[in-house]
Each structure stands twice: as C-alpha cells, then as structure tokens.
mmCIF file of C-alpha atoms in Angstrom:
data_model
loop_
_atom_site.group_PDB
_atom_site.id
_atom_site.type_symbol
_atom_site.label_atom_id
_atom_site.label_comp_id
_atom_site.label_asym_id
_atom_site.label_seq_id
_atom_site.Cartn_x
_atom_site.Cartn_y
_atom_site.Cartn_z
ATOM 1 C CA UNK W 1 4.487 23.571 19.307
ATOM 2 C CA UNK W 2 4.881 20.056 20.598
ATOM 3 C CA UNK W 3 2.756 17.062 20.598
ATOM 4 C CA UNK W 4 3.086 13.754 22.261
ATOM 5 C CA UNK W 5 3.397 10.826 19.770
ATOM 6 C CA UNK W 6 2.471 8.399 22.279
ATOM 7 C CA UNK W 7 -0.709 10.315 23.080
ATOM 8 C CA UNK W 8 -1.525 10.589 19.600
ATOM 9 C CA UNK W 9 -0.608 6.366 18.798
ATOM 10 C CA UNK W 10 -2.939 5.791 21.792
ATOM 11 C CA UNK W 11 -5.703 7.585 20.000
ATOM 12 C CA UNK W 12 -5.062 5.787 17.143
ATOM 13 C CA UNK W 13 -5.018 2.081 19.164
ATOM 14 C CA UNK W 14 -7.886 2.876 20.865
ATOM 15 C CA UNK W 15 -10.026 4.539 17.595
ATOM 16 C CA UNK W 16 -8.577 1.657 15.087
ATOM 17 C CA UNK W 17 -12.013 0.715 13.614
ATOM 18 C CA UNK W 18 -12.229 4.272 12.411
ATOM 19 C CA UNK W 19 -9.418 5.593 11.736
ATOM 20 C CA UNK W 20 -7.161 2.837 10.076
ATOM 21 C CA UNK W 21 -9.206 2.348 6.653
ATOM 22 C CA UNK W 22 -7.983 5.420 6.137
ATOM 23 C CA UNK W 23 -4.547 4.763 6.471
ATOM 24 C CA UNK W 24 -5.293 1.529 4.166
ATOM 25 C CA UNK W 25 -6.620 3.123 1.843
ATOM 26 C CA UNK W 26 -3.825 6.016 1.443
ATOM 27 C CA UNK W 27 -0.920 2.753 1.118
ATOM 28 C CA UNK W 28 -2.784 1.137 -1.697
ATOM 29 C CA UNK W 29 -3.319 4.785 -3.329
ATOM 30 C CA UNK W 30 -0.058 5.521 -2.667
ATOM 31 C CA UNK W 31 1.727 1.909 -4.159
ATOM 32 C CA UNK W 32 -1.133 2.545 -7.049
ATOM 33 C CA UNK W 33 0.778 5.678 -8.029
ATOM 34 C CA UNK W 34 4.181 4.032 -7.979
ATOM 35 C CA UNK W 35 3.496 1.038 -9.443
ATOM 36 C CA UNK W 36 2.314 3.216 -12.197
ATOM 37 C CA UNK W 37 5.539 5.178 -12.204
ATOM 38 C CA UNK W 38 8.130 2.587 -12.164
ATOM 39 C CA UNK W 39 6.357 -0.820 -13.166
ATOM 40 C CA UNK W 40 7.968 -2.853 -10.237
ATOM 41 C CA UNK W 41 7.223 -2.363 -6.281
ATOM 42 C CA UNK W 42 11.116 -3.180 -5.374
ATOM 43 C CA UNK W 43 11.745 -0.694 -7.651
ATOM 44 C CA UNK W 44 9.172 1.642 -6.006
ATOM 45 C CA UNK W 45 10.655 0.723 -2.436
ATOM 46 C CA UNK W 46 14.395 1.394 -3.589
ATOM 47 C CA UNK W 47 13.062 4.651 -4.890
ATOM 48 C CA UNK W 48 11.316 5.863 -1.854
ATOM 49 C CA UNK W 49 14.484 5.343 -0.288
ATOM 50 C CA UNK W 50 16.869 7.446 -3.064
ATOM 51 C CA UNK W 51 14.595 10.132 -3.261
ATOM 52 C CA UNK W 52 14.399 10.081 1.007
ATOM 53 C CA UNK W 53 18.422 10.035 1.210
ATOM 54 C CA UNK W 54 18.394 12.837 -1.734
ATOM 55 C CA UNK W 55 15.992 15.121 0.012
ATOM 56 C CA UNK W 56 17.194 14.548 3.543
ATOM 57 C CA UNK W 57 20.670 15.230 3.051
ATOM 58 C CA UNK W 58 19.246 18.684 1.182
ATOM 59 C CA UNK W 59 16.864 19.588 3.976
ATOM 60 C CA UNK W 60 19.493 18.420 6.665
ATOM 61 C CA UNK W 61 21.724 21.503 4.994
ATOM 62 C CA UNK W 62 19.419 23.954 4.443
ATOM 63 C CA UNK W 63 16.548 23.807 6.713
ATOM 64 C CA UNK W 64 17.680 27.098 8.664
ATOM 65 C CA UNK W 65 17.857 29.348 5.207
ATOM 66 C CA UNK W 66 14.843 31.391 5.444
ATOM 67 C CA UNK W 67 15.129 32.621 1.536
ATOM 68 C CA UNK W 68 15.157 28.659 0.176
ATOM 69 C CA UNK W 69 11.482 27.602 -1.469
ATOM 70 C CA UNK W 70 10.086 24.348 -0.258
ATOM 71 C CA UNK W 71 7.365 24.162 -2.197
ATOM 72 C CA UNK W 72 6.414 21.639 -4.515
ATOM 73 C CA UNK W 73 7.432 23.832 -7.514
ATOM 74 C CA UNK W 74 11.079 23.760 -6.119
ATOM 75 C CA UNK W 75 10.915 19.895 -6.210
ATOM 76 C CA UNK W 76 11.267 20.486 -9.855
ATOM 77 C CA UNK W 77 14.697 20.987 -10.082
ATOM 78 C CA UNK W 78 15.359 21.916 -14.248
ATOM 79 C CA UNK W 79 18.758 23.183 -14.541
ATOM 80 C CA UNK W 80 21.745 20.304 -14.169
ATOM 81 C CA UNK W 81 23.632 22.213 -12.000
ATOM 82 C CA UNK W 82 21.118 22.200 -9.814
ATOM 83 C CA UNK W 83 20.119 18.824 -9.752
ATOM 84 C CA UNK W 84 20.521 17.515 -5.972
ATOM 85 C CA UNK W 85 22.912 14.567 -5.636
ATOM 86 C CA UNK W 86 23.707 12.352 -2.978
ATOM 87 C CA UNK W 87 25.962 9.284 -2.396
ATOM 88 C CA UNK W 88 24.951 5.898 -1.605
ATOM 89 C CA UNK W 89 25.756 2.089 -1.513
ATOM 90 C CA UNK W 90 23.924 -0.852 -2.266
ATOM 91 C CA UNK W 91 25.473 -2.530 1.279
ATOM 92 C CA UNK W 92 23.493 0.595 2.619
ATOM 93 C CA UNK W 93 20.147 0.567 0.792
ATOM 94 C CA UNK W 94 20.539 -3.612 1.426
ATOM 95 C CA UNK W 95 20.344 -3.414 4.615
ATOM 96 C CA UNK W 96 17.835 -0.684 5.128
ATOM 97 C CA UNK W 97 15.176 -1.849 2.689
ATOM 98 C CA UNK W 98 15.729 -5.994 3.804
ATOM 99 C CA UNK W 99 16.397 -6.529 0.262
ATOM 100 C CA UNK W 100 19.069 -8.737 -1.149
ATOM 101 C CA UNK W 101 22.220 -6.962 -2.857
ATOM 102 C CA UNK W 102 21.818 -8.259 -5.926
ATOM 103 C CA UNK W 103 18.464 -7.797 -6.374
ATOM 104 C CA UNK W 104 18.880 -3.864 -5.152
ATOM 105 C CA UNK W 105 21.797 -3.757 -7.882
ATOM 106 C CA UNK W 106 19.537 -5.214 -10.612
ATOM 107 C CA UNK W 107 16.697 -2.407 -9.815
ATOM 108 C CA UNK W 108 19.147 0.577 -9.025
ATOM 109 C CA UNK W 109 20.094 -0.327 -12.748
ATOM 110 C CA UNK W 110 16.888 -0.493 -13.507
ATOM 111 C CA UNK W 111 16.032 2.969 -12.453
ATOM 112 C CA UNK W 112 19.349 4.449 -14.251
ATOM 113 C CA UNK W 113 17.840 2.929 -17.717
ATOM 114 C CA UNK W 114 14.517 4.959 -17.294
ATOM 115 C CA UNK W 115 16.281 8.225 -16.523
ATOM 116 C CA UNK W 116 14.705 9.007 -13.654
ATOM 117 C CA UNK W 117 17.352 8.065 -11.383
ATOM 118 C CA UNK W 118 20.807 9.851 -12.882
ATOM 119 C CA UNK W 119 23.263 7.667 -11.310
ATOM 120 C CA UNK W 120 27.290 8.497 -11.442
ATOM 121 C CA UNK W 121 28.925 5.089 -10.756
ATOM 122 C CA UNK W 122 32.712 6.255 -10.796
ATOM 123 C CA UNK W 123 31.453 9.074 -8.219
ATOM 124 C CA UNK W 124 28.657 6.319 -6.737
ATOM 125 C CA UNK W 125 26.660 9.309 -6.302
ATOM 126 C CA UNK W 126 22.945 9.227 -7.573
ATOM 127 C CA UNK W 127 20.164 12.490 -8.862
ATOM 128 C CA UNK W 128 16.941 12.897 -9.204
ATOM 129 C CA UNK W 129 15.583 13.542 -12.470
ATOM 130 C CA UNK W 130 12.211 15.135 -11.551
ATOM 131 C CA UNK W 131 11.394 16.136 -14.940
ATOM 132 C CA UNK W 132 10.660 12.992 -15.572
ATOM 133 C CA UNK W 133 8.144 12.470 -12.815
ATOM 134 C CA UNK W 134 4.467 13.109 -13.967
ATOM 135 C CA UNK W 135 2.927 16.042 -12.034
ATOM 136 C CA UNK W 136 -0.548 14.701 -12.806
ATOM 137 C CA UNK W 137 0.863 11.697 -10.116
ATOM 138 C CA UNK W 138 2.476 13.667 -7.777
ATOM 139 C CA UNK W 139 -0.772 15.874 -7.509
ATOM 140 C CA UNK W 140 -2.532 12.512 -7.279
ATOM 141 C CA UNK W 141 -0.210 11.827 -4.247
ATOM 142 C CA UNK W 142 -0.707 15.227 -2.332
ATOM 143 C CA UNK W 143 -4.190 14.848 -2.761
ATOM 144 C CA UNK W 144 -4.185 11.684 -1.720
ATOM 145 C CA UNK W 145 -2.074 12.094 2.003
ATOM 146 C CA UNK W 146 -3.759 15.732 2.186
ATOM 147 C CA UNK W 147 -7.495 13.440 2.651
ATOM 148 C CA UNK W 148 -5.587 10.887 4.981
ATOM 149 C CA UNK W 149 -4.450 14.054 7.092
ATOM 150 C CA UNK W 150 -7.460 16.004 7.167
ATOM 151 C CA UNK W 151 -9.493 12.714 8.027
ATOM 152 C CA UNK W 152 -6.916 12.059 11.013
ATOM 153 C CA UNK W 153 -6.680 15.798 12.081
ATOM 154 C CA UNK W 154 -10.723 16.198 12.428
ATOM 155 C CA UNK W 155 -11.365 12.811 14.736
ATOM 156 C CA UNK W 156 -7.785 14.701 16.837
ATOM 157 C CA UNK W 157 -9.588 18.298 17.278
ATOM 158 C CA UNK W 158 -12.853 15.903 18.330
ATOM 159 C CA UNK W 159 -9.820 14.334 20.805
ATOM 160 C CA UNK W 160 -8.446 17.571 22.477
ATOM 161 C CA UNK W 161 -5.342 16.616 20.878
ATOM 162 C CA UNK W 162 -5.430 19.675 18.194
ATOM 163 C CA UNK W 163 -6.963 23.107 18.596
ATOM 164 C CA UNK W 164 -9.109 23.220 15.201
ATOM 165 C CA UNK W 165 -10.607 20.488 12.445
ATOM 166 C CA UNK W 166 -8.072 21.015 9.325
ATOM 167 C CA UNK W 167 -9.671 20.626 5.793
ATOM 168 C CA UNK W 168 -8.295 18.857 3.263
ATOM 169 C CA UNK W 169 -8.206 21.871 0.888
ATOM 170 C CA UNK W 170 -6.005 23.701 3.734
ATOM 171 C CA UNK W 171 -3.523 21.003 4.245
ATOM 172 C CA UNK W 172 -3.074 20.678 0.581
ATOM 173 C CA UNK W 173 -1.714 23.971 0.129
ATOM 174 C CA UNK W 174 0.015 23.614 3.418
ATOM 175 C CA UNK W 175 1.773 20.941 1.714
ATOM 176 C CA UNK W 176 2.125 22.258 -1.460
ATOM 177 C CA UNK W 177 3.937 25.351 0.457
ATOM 178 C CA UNK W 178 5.877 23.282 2.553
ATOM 179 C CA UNK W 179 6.151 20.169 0.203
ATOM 180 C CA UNK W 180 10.042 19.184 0.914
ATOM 181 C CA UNK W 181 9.936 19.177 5.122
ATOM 182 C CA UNK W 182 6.219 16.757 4.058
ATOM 183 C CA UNK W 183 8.145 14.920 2.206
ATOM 184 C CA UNK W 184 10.822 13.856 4.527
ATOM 185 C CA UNK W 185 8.261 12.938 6.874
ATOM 186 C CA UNK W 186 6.102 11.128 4.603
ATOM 187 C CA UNK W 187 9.151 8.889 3.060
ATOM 188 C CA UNK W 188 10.849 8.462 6.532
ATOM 189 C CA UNK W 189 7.374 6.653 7.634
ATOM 190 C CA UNK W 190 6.887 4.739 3.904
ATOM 191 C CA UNK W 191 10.573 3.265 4.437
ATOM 192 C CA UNK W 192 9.751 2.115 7.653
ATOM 193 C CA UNK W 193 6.208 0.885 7.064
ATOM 194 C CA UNK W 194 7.547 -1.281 4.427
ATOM 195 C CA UNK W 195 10.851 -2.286 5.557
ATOM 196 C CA UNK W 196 9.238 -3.677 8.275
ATOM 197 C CA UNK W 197 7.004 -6.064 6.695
ATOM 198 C CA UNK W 198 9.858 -6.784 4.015
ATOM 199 C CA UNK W 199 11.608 -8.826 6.453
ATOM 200 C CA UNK W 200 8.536 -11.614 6.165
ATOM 201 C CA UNK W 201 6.823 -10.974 2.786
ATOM 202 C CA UNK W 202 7.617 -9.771 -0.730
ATOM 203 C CA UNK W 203 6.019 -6.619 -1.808
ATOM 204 C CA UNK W 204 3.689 -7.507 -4.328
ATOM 205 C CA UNK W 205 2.365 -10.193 -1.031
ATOM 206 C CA UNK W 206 1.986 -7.468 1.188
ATOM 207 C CA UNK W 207 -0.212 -4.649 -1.780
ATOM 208 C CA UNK W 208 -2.640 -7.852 -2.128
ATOM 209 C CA UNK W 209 -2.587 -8.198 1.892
ATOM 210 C CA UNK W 210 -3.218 -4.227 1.992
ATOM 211 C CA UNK W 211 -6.329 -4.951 -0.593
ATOM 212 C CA UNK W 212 -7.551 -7.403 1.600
ATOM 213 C CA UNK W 213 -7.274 -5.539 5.032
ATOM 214 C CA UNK W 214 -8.980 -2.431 3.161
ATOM 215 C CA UNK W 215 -11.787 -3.849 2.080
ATOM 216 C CA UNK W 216 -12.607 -5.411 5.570
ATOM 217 C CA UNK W 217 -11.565 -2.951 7.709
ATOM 218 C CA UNK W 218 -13.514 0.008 5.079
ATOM 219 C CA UNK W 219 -16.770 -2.280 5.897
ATOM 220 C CA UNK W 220 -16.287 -2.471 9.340
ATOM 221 C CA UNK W 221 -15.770 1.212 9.937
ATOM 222 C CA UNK W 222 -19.123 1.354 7.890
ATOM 223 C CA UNK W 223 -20.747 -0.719 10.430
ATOM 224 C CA UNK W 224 -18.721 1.066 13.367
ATOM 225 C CA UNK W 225 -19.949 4.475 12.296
ATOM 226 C CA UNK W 226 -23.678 3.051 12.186
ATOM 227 C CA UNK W 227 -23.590 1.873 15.963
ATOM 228 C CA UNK W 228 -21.512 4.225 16.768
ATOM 229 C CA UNK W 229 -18.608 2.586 18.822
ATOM 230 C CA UNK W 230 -15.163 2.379 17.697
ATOM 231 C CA UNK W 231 -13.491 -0.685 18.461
ATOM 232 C CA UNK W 232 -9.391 -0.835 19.968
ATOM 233 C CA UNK W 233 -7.161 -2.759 17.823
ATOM 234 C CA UNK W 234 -6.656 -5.781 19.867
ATOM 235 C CA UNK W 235 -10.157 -6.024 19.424
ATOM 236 C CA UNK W 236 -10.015 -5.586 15.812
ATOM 237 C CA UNK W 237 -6.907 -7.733 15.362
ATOM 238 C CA UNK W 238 -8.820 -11.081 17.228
ATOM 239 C CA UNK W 239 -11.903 -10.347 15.640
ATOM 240 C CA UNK W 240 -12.072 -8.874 12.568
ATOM 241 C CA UNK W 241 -12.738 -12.046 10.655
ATOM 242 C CA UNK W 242 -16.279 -12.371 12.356
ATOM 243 C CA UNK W 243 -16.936 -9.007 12.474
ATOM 244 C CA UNK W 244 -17.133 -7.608 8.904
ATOM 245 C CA UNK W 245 -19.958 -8.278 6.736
ATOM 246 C CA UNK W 246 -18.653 -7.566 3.069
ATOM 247 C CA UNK W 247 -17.665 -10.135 0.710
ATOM 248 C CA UNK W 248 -14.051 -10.778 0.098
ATOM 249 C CA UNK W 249 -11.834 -10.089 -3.272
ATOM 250 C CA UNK W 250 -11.329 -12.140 -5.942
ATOM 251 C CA UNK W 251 -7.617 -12.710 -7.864
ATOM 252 C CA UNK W 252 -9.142 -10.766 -11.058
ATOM 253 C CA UNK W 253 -10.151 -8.059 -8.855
ATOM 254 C CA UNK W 254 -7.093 -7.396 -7.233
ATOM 255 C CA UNK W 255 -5.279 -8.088 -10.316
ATOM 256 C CA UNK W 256 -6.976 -5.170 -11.743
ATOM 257 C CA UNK W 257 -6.703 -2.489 -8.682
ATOM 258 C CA UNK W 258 -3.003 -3.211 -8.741
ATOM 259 C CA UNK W 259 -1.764 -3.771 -11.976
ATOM 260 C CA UNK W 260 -0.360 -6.902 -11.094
ATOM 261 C CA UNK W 261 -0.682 -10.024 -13.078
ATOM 262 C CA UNK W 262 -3.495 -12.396 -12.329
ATOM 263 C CA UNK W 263 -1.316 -15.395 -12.402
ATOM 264 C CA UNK W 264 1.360 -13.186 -9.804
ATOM 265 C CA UNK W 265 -1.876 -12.241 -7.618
ATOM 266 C CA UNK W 266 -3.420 -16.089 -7.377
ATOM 267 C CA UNK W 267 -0.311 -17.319 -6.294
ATOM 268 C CA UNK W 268 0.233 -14.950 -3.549
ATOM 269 C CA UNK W 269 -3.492 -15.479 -2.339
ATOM 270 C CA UNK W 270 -2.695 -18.793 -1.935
ATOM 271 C CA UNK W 271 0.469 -17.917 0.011
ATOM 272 C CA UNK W 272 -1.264 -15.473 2.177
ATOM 273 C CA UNK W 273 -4.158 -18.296 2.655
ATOM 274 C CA UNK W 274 -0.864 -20.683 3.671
ATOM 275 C CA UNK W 275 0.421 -18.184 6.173
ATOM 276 C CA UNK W 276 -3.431 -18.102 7.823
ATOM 277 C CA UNK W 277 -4.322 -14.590 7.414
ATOM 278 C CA UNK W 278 -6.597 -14.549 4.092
ATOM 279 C CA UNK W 279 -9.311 -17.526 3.475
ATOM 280 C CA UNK W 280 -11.281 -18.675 0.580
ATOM 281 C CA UNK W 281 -14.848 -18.609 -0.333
ATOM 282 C CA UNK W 282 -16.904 -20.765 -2.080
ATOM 283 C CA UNK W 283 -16.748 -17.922 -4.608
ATOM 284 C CA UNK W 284 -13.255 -17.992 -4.744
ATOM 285 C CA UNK W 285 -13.036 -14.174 -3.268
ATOM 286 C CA UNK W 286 -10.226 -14.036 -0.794
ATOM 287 C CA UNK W 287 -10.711 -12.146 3.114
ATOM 288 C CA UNK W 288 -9.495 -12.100 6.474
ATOM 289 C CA UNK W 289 -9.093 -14.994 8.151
ATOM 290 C CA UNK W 290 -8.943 -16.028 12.143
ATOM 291 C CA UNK W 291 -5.854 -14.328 12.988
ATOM 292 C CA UNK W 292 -6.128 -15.915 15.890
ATOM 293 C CA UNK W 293 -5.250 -19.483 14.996
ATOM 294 C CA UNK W 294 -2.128 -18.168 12.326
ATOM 295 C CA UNK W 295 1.364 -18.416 14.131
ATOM 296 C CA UNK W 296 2.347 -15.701 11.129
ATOM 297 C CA UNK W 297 -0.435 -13.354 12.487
ATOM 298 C CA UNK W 298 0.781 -13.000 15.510
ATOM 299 C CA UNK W 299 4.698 -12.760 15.844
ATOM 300 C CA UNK W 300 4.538 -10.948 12.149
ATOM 301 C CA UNK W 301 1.019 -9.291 11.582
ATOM 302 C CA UNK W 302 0.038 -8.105 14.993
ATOM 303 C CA UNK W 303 3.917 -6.738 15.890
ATOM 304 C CA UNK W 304 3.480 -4.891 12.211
ATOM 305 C CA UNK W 305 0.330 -3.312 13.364
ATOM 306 C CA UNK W 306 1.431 -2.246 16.374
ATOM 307 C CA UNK W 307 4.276 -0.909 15.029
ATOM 308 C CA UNK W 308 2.434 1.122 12.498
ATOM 309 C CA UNK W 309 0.072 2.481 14.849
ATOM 310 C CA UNK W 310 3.220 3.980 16.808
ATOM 311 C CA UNK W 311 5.071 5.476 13.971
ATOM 312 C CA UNK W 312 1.721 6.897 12.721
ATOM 313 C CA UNK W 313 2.048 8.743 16.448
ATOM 314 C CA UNK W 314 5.396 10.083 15.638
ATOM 315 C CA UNK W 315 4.282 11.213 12.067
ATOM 316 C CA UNK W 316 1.407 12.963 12.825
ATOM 317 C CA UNK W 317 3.098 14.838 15.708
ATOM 318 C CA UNK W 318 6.196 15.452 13.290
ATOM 319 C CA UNK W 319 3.269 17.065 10.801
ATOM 320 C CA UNK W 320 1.582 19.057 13.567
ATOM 321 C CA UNK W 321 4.528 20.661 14.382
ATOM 322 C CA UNK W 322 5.565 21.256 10.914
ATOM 323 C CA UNK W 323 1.748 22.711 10.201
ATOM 324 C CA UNK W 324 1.983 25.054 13.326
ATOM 325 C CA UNK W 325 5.299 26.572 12.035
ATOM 326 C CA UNK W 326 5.956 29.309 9.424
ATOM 327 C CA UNK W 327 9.403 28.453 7.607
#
C-alpha cells in the first residue's frame, strides 16, 4: 500500500504545535543513547552513517529472500564469518556527513580503538561489531521511536490518512520483527536530519538547540491541547517566543540531560544567544528567542524545519508501507 509523503508532511505543517515535541523529544532520546554509547556526537554521526552503509548494502542484496530473519535478534551477528562488511572512504563519509576529513579520520580511528567498529584498512572495508552494542540501549531506542510512531500514527487515523490508531506495544514488535528494513529508514532520515544542520552548527550546538526547542515547544503543545487548536508551523516558527509560558534551561541543566560538560554547554548558549535564536533570563536559563529578528533563523533554522517536516512525510509513508507488508 502507498501513501503520499506530501499529504502526510502537510499534516505535519499544519498540526506542528502537536505533533513536533514529539519528534523533539525522540532526537534528544535518541543522541542521549549515543552519546552514551560512543562518548562523542561526531563519533555518533559517523556511526549512524557506517552502520546505515553496512545495513543498506545488506538489505539492498537480500531484501527479496523470503527465508532471511530481519529481526532484531539477527542484528546480532556472533559468528566472524558472518559479520557484515562494507567498503567506504573518508572522501565519501566527508562529504555526506559535512564533516572535515581529518576530523572523520580522527573518529573512524576512534571507533576502531573501541571495537565496535572492525575496520580492515589494507581492504578499507569496515564491520560491525554488534556484540559490543548494549541491548539494554538498543531496547531503549526501539522503545523510544516505537512511542514517536504510535503518537504520529494515532493523530494520522484521526486524519483519514491511516485506516486504524497503532499502539505503541504493536509497533514495537512490528519493529522488533522487522527491525533491519526500520532501521534503514530510521538512519536514512537521522543522516539527513543532521547533515543538514551540520553545514551551520557543530553537533554538540545543535543537542543544546534540540533541549531548548523541546522544552518550549513540549509547553506549548501543553497549552495547545488545553484550548484545543493546533497551530501551523509558520505560525509556530514567528511566534513561538511569545507564545510559550515555561521557563527556559539553565547551562547546569542541560549539562546534565546531555552529558556534556558545563563549560562545553555555556559556551554554546552563548553562541546560540549570538546567532539570535536562544535568549537569556535574568535567571540565567536559556529559551527561544524572536526568530524573527535572527538572520540565522531564517535562511538556516526555518529552511531546517521545513526540511524536516518533509522528510518526516517521506519516513512515515516509507514506515506505513513497510507496516502494511508481510516480508
């Protein structure tokens, strides 16, 4: 079955007081997890990207082979010999990611030294060492997007768009069963969601930015719920700063949702209060600010969220299709 993306991103553009703290809230769940795996966000990004270019290439050859297991447990790949591999280049992952070379080449080292990453530089070919991946986190992770996708698919059966409300329990075995096609889909968005803002900001800058934009847009939907009217995203975008009523975040606050360093998370406050997107209280707590008046808001923020909003259209039709299939 089939489903318009476009359709679905204008549900999403026109809902965006409801439905984005949701989406917030997955991204700093989901960086929470990584940072917690791999101690770095490049190296998190780089990751996404191996692990997308290990899985793809995998799926690419075998999606048609009705006897293969996609389910979670065959993400755990034990034996050497069966350990997936795939080539790459740090040109490539460069270039994709909007990282420098020599920083990628610094954290694809990095990753080799932790075993996760088995990486074959005569053969420049790279494996996933899954054992070494906690399952506690990646449960943490299916749980997590398996919310995020019930949340979505509920307000889309209230839309027309889908025939029935989806619980989260449901699409978390859905996931489970189908976990490597998810994950495809999933990583394909993540490495475009972040590439995108990579271009303008570091990625520690854009976790504190995601804190931020939770916490206001989590009070507004609050507030949105309580009146009942859900406001477009233009709207939202122009307006948010007047229209939320919860205080902002502070640097030890942040520091402590994110595990990164105070010192690291003051300084890129005050960058973020530079660009005109964040301002200051008396307080010192740290929330959205006119978007209207920031130059960086609009040719980098609002493009981003618009952006987003359209690639969340293609994903969710990408997992609707995928859910109404039996592999």
């Amino acid at each position: 079955m089939k489903f318009d993306p476009a359709k679905i991103s204008k549900i999403i553009e026109d809902n965006f007081s409801h439905l984005m703290p949701d989406f917030y809230e997955m991204q700093a769940e989901y960086l929470a997890s990584l940072n917690s795996i791999y101690k770095d966000l490049d190296v998190c990004f780089i990751a996404m990207l191996l692990t997308h270019e290990i899985y793809k290439d995998f799926l690419e050859k075998n999606r048609k082979n009705q006897e293969l297991d996609f389910s979670v447990k065959s993400f755990y790949q034990k034996e050497p010999t069966r350990l997936l591999k795939n080539r790459f280049k740090i040109i490539k992952i460069s270039k994709i990611l909007n990282l420098p070379r020599e920083t990628v080449r610094r954290k694809v080292k990095k990753l080799s030294k932790n075993s996760l990453f088995i990486i074959n530089q005569k053969e420049k070919s790279i494996s996933l060492n899954t054992e070494m991946i906690d399952e506690r986190i990646l449960r943490m992770q299916i749980n997590n997007v398996s919310k995020f996708l019930s949340k979505f698919s509920i307000f889309f059966s209230h839309k027309k768009l889908f025939a029935r409300e989806v619980d989260k329990e449901t699409i978390r075995k859905e996931i489970e069963n189908k976990f490597l096609v998810y994950l495809d889909l999933f990583l394909n968005f993540q490495i475009n969601y972040f590439s995108n803002w990579r271009k303008s900001i570091d990625m520690e800058t854009l976790y504190v930015f995601l804190l931020c934009t939770l916490n206001a847009t989590a009070s507004l939907k609050k507030e949105s719920i309580n009146k009942h009217k859900y406001l477009d995203v233009d709207y939202i975008f122009f307006n948010l700063h007047k229209l939320y009523k919860s205080y902002g975040l502070s640097a030890t606050t942040i520091s402590e949702i994110s595990r990164i360093p105070r010192a690291t998370v003051t300084r890129k406050l005050k960058l973020l209060k530079k660009l005109g997107v964040l301002r200051k209280d008396s307080f010192q707590r740290y929330s959205t600010a006119n978007l209207k008046d920031s130059k960086f808001s609009k040719t980098v923020v609002y493009t981003n969220v618009k952006s987003t909003v359209n690639n969340l259209g293609i994903f969710f039709g990408k997992c609707l299709e995928v859910y109404t299939v039996k592999l």
